[in-house]
PDB file of C-alpha atoms in Angstrom:
ATOM      1  CA  GLU A   1       0.104  -0.126  -0.353  1.00  0.00           C
ATOM      2  CA  THR A   2       1.845   3.095  -1.083  1.00  0.00           C
ATOM      3  CA  GLY A   3      -1.222   5.813  -0.098  1.00  0.00           C
ATOM      4  CA  VAL A   4      -1.839   6.518  -3.810  1.00  0.00           C
ATOM      5  CA  THR A   5      -4.484   4.189  -5.348  1.00  0.00           C
ATOM      6  CA  GLN A   6      -5.192   3.747  -8.768  1.00  0.00           C
ATOM      7  CA  THR A   7      -8.066   2.224 -11.112  1.00  0.00           C
ATOM      8  CA  PRO A   8      -9.278   0.521 -12.472  1.00  0.00           C
ATOM      9  CA  ARG A   9      -5.843  -1.623 -12.750  1.00  0.00           C
ATOM     10  CA  HIS A  10      -6.079  -2.875 -16.154  1.00  0.00           C
ATOM     11  CA  LEU A  11      -8.179  -1.855 -19.237  1.00  0.00           C
ATOM     12  CA  VAL A  12      -9.292  -2.735 -22.970  1.00  0.00           C
ATOM     13  CA  MET A  13     -11.022  -0.148 -24.812  1.00  0.00           C
ATOM     14  CA  GLY A  14     -11.875   0.529 -28.611  1.00  0.00           C
ATOM     15  CA  MET A  15     -10.273   3.113 -30.180  1.00  0.00           C
ATOM     16  CA  THR A  16     -14.079   4.909 -30.950  1.00  0.00           C
ATOM     17  CA  ASN A  17     -14.787   4.193 -26.497  1.00  0.00           C
ATOM     18  CA  LYS A  18     -14.236   6.852 -24.145  1.00  0.00           C
ATOM     19  CA  LYS A  19     -12.995   5.762 -20.433  1.00  0.00           C
ATOM     20  CA  SER A  20     -11.396   7.611 -17.241  1.00  0.00           C
ATOM     21  CA  LEU A  21      -8.583   6.543 -15.288  1.00  0.00           C
ATOM     22  CA  LYS A  22      -8.811   7.507 -11.460  1.00  0.00           C
ATOM     23  CA  CYS A  23      -5.888   8.432  -8.935  1.00  0.00           C
ATOM     24  CA  GLU A  24      -6.472   8.721  -4.902  1.00  0.00           C
ATOM     25  CA  GLN A  25      -3.674   9.639  -2.629  1.00  0.00           C
ATOM     26  CA  HIS A  26      -4.187   9.495   1.181  1.00  0.00           C
ATOM     27  CA  LEU A  27      -0.921  11.202   1.397  1.00  0.00           C
ATOM     28  CA  GLY A  28      -1.945  14.778   2.137  1.00  0.00           C
ATOM     29  CA  HIS A  29       0.095  16.046  -0.241  1.00  0.00           C
ATOM     30  CA  ASN A  30      -0.457  19.291  -3.017  1.00  0.00           C
ATOM     31  CA  ALA A  31       0.944  18.014  -5.861  1.00  0.00           C
ATOM     32  CA  MET A  32      -0.383  14.911  -8.424  1.00  0.00           C
ATOM     33  CA  TYR A  33       1.178  13.735 -11.917  1.00  0.00           C
ATOM     34  CA  TRP A  34       0.454  11.813 -14.920  1.00  0.00           C
ATOM     35  CA  TYR A  35       3.239   9.408 -15.932  1.00  0.00           C
ATOM     36  CA  LYS A  36       3.139   7.388 -19.083  1.00  0.00           C
ATOM     37  CA  GLN A  37       4.673   4.573 -19.475  1.00  0.00           C
ATOM     38  CA  SER A  38       5.815   2.717 -22.740  1.00  0.00           C
ATOM     39  CA  ALA A  39       8.036  -0.433 -23.490  1.00  0.00           C
ATOM     40  CA  LYS A  40      11.820   0.706 -23.456  1.00  0.00           C
ATOM     41  CA  LYS A  41      11.028   4.197 -22.837  1.00  0.00           C
ATOM     42  CA  PRO A  42      11.597   6.256 -20.165  1.00  0.00           C
ATOM     43  CA  LEU A  43       9.059   7.485 -17.855  1.00  0.00           C
ATOM     44  CA  GLU A  44       7.181  10.894 -19.859  1.00  0.00           C
ATOM     45  CA  LEU A  45       5.654  13.389 -17.514  1.00  0.00           C
ATOM     46  CA  MET A  46       1.945  14.380 -19.106  1.00  0.00           C
ATOM     47  CA  PHE A  47       0.497  16.302 -16.684  1.00  0.00           C
ATOM     48  CA  VAL A  48       1.533  17.966 -13.607  1.00  0.00           C
ATOM     49  CA  TYR A  49      -1.419  19.850 -10.983  1.00  0.00           C
ATOM     50  CA  SER A  50      -0.450  21.691  -7.956  1.00  0.00           C
ATOM     51  CA  LEU A  51      -2.670  22.661  -5.329  1.00  0.00           C
ATOM     52  CA  GLU A  52      -5.446  21.785  -7.818  1.00  0.00           C
ATOM     53  CA  GLU A  53      -4.319  23.909 -10.633  1.00  0.00           C
ATOM     54  CA  ARG A  54      -2.764  22.457 -13.729  1.00  0.00           C
ATOM     55  CA  VAL A  55       0.831  23.847 -14.087  1.00  0.00           C
ATOM     56  CA  GLU A  56       2.530  21.581 -16.642  1.00  0.00           C
ATOM     57  CA  ASN A  57       1.177  20.380 -20.050  1.00  0.00           C
ATOM     58  CA  ASN A  58       4.326  18.745 -22.081  1.00  0.00           C
ATOM     59  CA  SER A  59       2.335  18.442 -24.772  1.00  0.00           C
ATOM     60  CA  VAL A  60      -0.229  15.660 -24.638  1.00  0.00           C
ATOM     61  CA  PRO A  61      -2.579  15.049 -27.391  1.00  0.00           C
ATOM     62  CA  SER A  62      -5.881  16.539 -26.710  1.00  0.00           C
ATOM     63  CA  ARG A  63      -7.255  12.535 -26.584  1.00  0.00           C
ATOM     64  CA  PHE A  64      -6.309  12.813 -23.372  1.00  0.00           C
ATOM     65  CA  SER A  65      -7.779  15.177 -20.926  1.00  0.00           C
ATOM     66  CA  PRO A  66      -6.561  15.756 -17.001  1.00  0.00           C
ATOM     67  CA  GLU A  67      -9.093  16.562 -14.238  1.00  0.00           C
ATOM     68  CA  CYS A  68      -8.255  17.371 -10.501  1.00  0.00           C
ATOM     69  CA  PRO A  69     -11.344  18.018  -8.286  1.00  0.00           C
ATOM     70  CA  ASN A  70      -9.412  18.151  -5.018  1.00  0.00           C
ATOM     71  CA  SER A  71      -5.727  17.711  -4.338  1.00  0.00           C
ATOM     72  CA  SER A  72      -6.558  14.171  -3.743  1.00  0.00           C
ATOM     73  CA  HIS A  73      -8.168  13.037  -6.582  1.00  0.00           C
ATOM     74  CA  LEU A  74      -7.219  13.218 -10.068  1.00  0.00           C
ATOM     75  CA  PHE A  75      -8.574  11.557 -13.540  1.00  0.00           C
ATOM     76  CA  LEU A  76      -7.734  11.060 -16.945  1.00  0.00           C
ATOM     77  CA  HIS A  77     -10.230  11.364 -19.421  1.00  0.00           C
ATOM     78  CA  LEU A  78      -9.646   8.890 -22.642  1.00  0.00           C
ATOM     79  CA  HIS A  79     -11.384   9.063 -26.007  1.00  0.00           C
ATOM     80  CA  THR A  80     -10.436   8.673 -29.596  1.00  0.00           C
ATOM     81  CA  LEU A  81      -7.311   6.367 -28.504  1.00  0.00           C
ATOM     82  CA  GLN A  82      -4.683   5.080 -30.625  1.00  0.00           C
ATOM     83  CA  PRO A  83      -3.189   1.874 -30.506  1.00  0.00           C
ATOM     84  CA  GLU A  84      -0.181   3.771 -29.776  1.00  0.00           C
ATOM     85  CA  ASP A  85      -1.555   4.753 -26.678  1.00  0.00           C
ATOM     86  CA  SER A  86      -1.177   1.356 -25.139  1.00  0.00           C
ATOM     87  CA  ALA A  87       0.934   1.426 -22.407  1.00  0.00           C
ATOM     88  CA  LEU A  88       1.283   1.599 -18.530  1.00  0.00           C
ATOM     89  CA  TYR A  89      -0.402   4.766 -17.045  1.00  0.00           C
ATOM     90  CA  LEU A  90       0.815   6.022 -13.721  1.00  0.00           C
ATOM     91  CA  CYS A  91      -0.337   8.550 -11.500  1.00  0.00           C
ATOM     92  CA  ALA A  92       2.000   9.943  -8.668  1.00  0.00           C
ATOM     93  CA  SER A  93       1.813  12.753  -5.932  1.00  0.00           C
ATOM     94  CA  SER A  94       4.337  14.601  -3.969  1.00  0.00           C
ATOM     95  CA  GLN A  95       4.441  17.575  -1.159  1.00  0.00           C
ATOM     96  CA  THR A  96       5.664  21.069  -4.090  1.00  0.00           C
ATOM     97  CA  GLY A  97       9.181  21.891  -2.810  1.00  0.00           C
ATOM     98  CA  LEU A  98      12.583  20.488  -4.484  1.00  0.00           C
ATOM     99  CA  ASN A  99      13.632  18.108  -1.705  1.00  0.00           C
ATOM    100  CA  THR A 100      10.274  15.810  -1.922  1.00  0.00           C
ATOM    101  CA  GLU A 101       9.291  12.866  -3.116  1.00  0.00           C
ATOM    102  CA  ALA A 102       7.516  11.714  -5.135  1.00  0.00           C
ATOM    103  CA  PHE A 103       5.403   8.256  -4.675  1.00  0.00           C
ATOM    104  CA  PHE A 104       3.524   6.266  -7.488  1.00  0.00           C
ATOM    105  CA  GLY A 105       0.240   4.209  -7.414  1.00  0.00           C
ATOM    106  CA  GLN A 106       0.129   0.818  -8.793  1.00  0.00           C
ATOM    107  CA  GLY A 107      -0.519   1.865 -12.659  1.00  0.00           C
ATOM    108  CA  THR A 108      -3.220   1.278 -15.209  1.00  0.00           C
ATOM    109  CA  ARG A 109      -2.223  -1.172 -17.514  1.00  0.00           C
ATOM    110  CA  LEU A 110      -3.919   0.226 -20.701  1.00  0.00           C
ATOM    111  CA  THR A 111      -4.801  -1.612 -24.241  1.00  0.00           C
ATOM    112  CA  VAL A 112      -5.907  -0.025 -27.355  1.00  0.00           C
ATOM    113  CA  VAL A 113      -7.397  -2.434 -29.472  1.00  0.00           C
TER     114      VAL A 113
ATOM    115  CA  GLN B   1      21.069  14.619 -25.382  1.00  0.00           C
ATOM    116  CA  LYS B   2      18.842  13.076 -22.786  1.00  0.00           C
ATOM    117  CA  GLU B   3      18.369  14.549 -19.635  1.00  0.00           C
ATOM    118  CA  VAL B   4      18.803  11.675 -17.447  1.00  0.00           C
ATOM    119  CA  GLU B   5      20.968   8.864 -19.163  1.00  0.00           C
ATOM    120  CA  GLN B   6      21.248   5.795 -17.614  1.00  0.00           C
ATOM    121  CA  ASN B   7      22.948   1.858 -19.253  1.00  0.00           C
ATOM    122  CA  SER B   8      19.797   0.242 -20.107  1.00  0.00           C
ATOM    123  CA  GLY B   9      21.801  -3.236 -19.373  1.00  0.00           C
ATOM    124  CA  PRO B  10      20.433  -5.620 -18.678  1.00  0.00           C
ATOM    125  CA  LEU B  11      23.302  -5.736 -15.492  1.00  0.00           C
ATOM    126  CA  SER B  12      24.040  -9.071 -14.303  1.00  0.00           C
ATOM    127  CA  VAL B  13      26.123  -9.814 -11.010  1.00  0.00           C
ATOM    128  CA  PRO B  14      26.615 -12.233  -8.663  1.00  0.00           C
ATOM    129  CA  GLU B  15      24.773 -13.080  -5.460  1.00  0.00           C
ATOM    130  CA  GLY B  16      26.509 -10.913  -2.680  1.00  0.00           C
ATOM    131  CA  ALA B  17      28.448  -9.332  -4.696  1.00  0.00           C
ATOM    132  CA  ILE B  18      28.481  -5.060  -5.134  1.00  0.00           C
ATOM    133  CA  ALA B  19      26.043  -4.018  -7.791  1.00  0.00           C
ATOM    134  CA  SER B  20      26.834  -0.839  -8.957  1.00  0.00           C
ATOM    135  CA  LEU B  21      24.154   1.576 -11.107  1.00  0.00           C
ATOM    136  CA  ASN B  22      25.498   4.992 -12.990  1.00  0.00           C
ATOM    137  CA  CYS B  23      23.281   8.273 -14.045  1.00  0.00           C
ATOM    138  CA  THR B  24      24.112  11.340 -15.707  1.00  0.00           C
ATOM    139  CA  TYR B  25      21.929  14.110 -16.111  1.00  0.00           C
ATOM    140  CA  SER B  26      22.353  17.552 -18.074  1.00  0.00           C
ATOM    141  CA  ASP B  27      21.145  20.568 -15.894  1.00  0.00           C
ATOM    142  CA  ARG B  28      23.112  21.635 -13.938  1.00  0.00           C
ATOM    143  CA  VAL B  29      20.834  23.441 -11.413  1.00  0.00           C
ATOM    144  CA  SER B  30      19.230  19.838 -10.526  1.00  0.00           C
ATOM    145  CA  GLN B  31      18.839  19.930  -6.751  1.00  0.00           C
ATOM    146  CA  SER B  32      17.421  16.489  -5.754  1.00  0.00           C
ATOM    147  CA  PHE B  33      18.271  13.332  -6.786  1.00  0.00           C
ATOM    148  CA  PHE B  34      16.252  10.062  -6.677  1.00  0.00           C
ATOM    149  CA  TRP B  35      16.708   6.286  -6.769  1.00  0.00           C
ATOM    150  CA  TYR B  36      13.622   3.943  -7.281  1.00  0.00           C
ATOM    151  CA  ARG B  37      12.824   0.173  -8.334  1.00  0.00           C
ATOM    152  CA  GLN B  38      10.596  -1.194 -10.413  1.00  0.00           C
ATOM    153  CA  TYR B  39       9.646  -5.081 -10.382  1.00  0.00           C
ATOM    154  CA  SER B  40       8.536  -6.219 -13.507  1.00  0.00           C
ATOM    155  CA  GLY B  41       4.522  -5.408 -13.835  1.00  0.00           C
ATOM    156  CA  LYS B  42       4.746  -2.958 -10.693  1.00  0.00           C
ATOM    157  CA  SER B  43       5.039   0.757 -10.563  1.00  0.00           C
ATOM    158  CA  PRO B  44       8.436   2.410  -9.122  1.00  0.00           C
ATOM    159  CA  GLU B  45       9.123   2.214  -5.567  1.00  0.00           C
ATOM    160  CA  LEU B  46      11.086   5.132  -4.057  1.00  0.00           C
ATOM    161  CA  ILE B  47      14.696   3.543  -2.574  1.00  0.00           C
ATOM    162  CA  MET B  48      17.051   6.032  -2.219  1.00  0.00           C
ATOM    163  CA  SER B  49      17.106  10.391  -2.395  1.00  0.00           C
ATOM    164  CA  ILE B  50      19.939  12.516  -2.228  1.00  0.00           C
ATOM    165  CA  TYR B  51      20.768  16.090  -2.048  1.00  0.00           C
ATOM    166  CA  SER B  52      24.029  16.704  -1.157  1.00  0.00           C
ATOM    167  CA  ASN B  53      27.447  15.682  -2.680  1.00  0.00           C
ATOM    168  CA  GLY B  54      28.727  12.812  -1.260  1.00  0.00           C
ATOM    169  CA  ASP B  55      27.632   9.215   0.074  1.00  0.00           C
ATOM    170  CA  LYS B  56      24.641   8.582   1.706  1.00  0.00           C
ATOM    171  CA  GLU B  57      24.107   5.128   2.803  1.00  0.00           C
ATOM    172  CA  ASP B  58      20.484   3.064   4.007  1.00  0.00           C
ATOM    173  CA  GLY B  59      20.980  -1.076   4.573  1.00  0.00           C
ATOM    174  CA  ARG B  60      22.606  -2.571   2.134  1.00  0.00           C
ATOM    175  CA  PHE B  61      22.074   0.453  -0.426  1.00  0.00           C
ATOM    176  CA  THR B  62      24.536   3.746  -1.038  1.00  0.00           C
ATOM    177  CA  ALA B  63      23.647   6.392  -3.108  1.00  0.00           C
ATOM    178  CA  GLN B  64      26.704   8.766  -4.455  1.00  0.00           C
ATOM    179  CA  LEU B  65      26.127  12.331  -5.715  1.00  0.00           C
ATOM    180  CA  ASN B  66      28.660  14.338  -7.459  1.00  0.00           C
ATOM    181  CA  LYS B  67      26.867  17.802  -8.520  1.00  0.00           C
ATOM    182  CA  ALA B  68      30.367  19.036 -10.220  1.00  0.00           C
ATOM    183  CA  SER B  69      30.334  15.405 -12.526  1.00  0.00           C
ATOM    184  CA  GLN B  70      26.894  15.875 -12.830  1.00  0.00           C
ATOM    185  CA  TYR B  71      26.820  12.043 -12.004  1.00  0.00           C
ATOM    186  CA  VAL B  72      24.792   9.857  -9.269  1.00  0.00           C
ATOM    187  CA  SER B  73      25.324   6.223  -8.678  1.00  0.00           C
ATOM    188  CA  LEU B  74      23.448   3.172  -6.427  1.00  0.00           C
ATOM    189  CA  LEU B  75      25.696   0.907  -4.719  1.00  0.00           C
ATOM    190  CA  ILE B  76      23.416  -2.020  -3.294  1.00  0.00           C
ATOM    191  CA  ARG B  77      25.977  -4.228  -1.492  1.00  0.00           C
ATOM    192  CA  ASP B  78      25.549  -7.893  -0.694  1.00  0.00           C
ATOM    193  CA  SER B  79      23.042  -8.369  -3.571  1.00  0.00           C
ATOM    194  CA  GLN B  80      20.068 -10.429  -3.041  1.00  0.00           C
ATOM    195  CA  PRO B  81      18.455 -12.422  -6.120  1.00  0.00           C
ATOM    196  CA  SER B  82      14.649  -9.859  -4.749  1.00  0.00           C
ATOM    197  CA  ASP B  83      17.082  -7.205  -5.996  1.00  0.00           C
ATOM    198  CA  SER B  84      16.550  -8.335  -9.634  1.00  0.00           C
ATOM    199  CA  ALA B  85      14.204  -5.200 -10.879  1.00  0.00           C
ATOM    200  CA  THR B  86      15.252  -1.831 -13.263  1.00  0.00           C
ATOM    201  CA  TYR B  87      16.176   0.888 -11.250  1.00  0.00           C
ATOM    202  CA  LEU B  88      14.955   4.151 -12.315  1.00  0.00           C
ATOM    203  CA  CYS B  89      17.136   7.180 -11.714  1.00  0.00           C
ATOM    204  CA  ALA B  90      15.054  10.682 -11.202  1.00  0.00           C
ATOM    205  CA  VAL B  91      16.192  13.662 -10.932  1.00  0.00           C
ATOM    206  CA  ASN B  92      14.239  17.117  -9.834  1.00  0.00           C
ATOM    207  CA  GLY B  93      14.802  20.824 -11.465  1.00  0.00           C
ATOM    208  CA  ILE B  94      12.665  23.222 -12.334  1.00  0.00           C
ATOM    209  CA  SER B  95      10.998  22.840 -15.926  1.00  0.00           C
ATOM    210  CA  ASN B  96      10.901  25.645 -18.594  1.00  0.00           C
ATOM    211  CA  PHE B  97       7.175  26.427 -17.487  1.00  0.00           C
ATOM    212  CA  GLY B  98       9.139  27.274 -13.898  1.00  0.00           C
ATOM    213  CA  ASN B  99       7.342  24.459 -12.126  1.00  0.00           C
ATOM    214  CA  GLU B 100       9.024  22.077 -10.310  1.00  0.00           C
ATOM    215  CA  LYS B 101       9.807  18.699 -12.648  1.00  0.00           C
ATOM    216  CA  LEU B 102      10.679  15.313 -11.904  1.00  0.00           C
ATOM    217  CA  THR B 103      12.598  13.672 -14.747  1.00  0.00           C
ATOM    218  CA  PHE B 104      13.687   9.762 -15.032  1.00  0.00           C
ATOM    219  CA  GLY B 105      16.202   8.036 -16.835  1.00  0.00           C
ATOM    220  CA  THR B 106      15.252   4.754 -19.174  1.00  0.00           C
ATOM    221  CA  GLY B 107      16.301   2.791 -16.019  1.00  0.00           C
ATOM    222  CA  THR B 108      18.836  -0.206 -15.833  1.00  0.00           C
ATOM    223  CA  ARG B 109      18.020  -3.649 -15.621  1.00  0.00           C
ATOM    224  CA  LEU B 110      19.437  -5.796 -12.919  1.00  0.00           C
ATOM    225  CA  THR B 111      19.062  -9.251 -12.335  1.00  0.00           C
ATOM    226  CA  ILE B 112      21.259 -11.139  -9.433  1.00  0.00           C
ATOM    227  CA  ILE B 113      22.568 -14.127 -10.166  1.00  0.00           C
ATOM    228  CA  PRO B 114      22.099 -17.058  -7.393  1.00  0.00           C
TER     229      PRO B 114
END
């Protein structure tokens, strides 16, 4: 139990589907992140929310839409994905400040068919 | 140039030996450095953090940081088969947007041979 919970753990979706990934943190942190991990690639930062405000969007396609309703919850809404979007999607949280550590959820293994 | 560079491996080390994992980074203003362990199919788990030059020891793990050389390493003493995993180096700095940004290397796959 890492204090960061992601659901679902596995998701298979068609290219025309709409689905959402959910992340919840119980660590009292004020920053949350979405990362994408594809095979043989480094973890790619997608979005950063600090104090519930989106502070970074790393040129992510609009078919990925984040939402942060409060400091404990983070969503990633998915629509009209492509097969190349299949990857492990990881949520993390931290307390803002350069010397703070990020803690990850278990991840959602997404397969787009 | 990659922002955080690691040798992808695989690195094979006999059980009981010392495993040495290396990482270099490009952003000179980076201030904090982390090592994560990731087992296959699992999420990254933080195992070490280091913020100042020198060595930091925690059990069988020692992190070493040299900011002048932009180099950080992880030593694992008395390696165990359970240490077999991918080790991710992460560096915290400031992004182009002026926010904190944690950048990861591709990871080094370590295999401990019984």
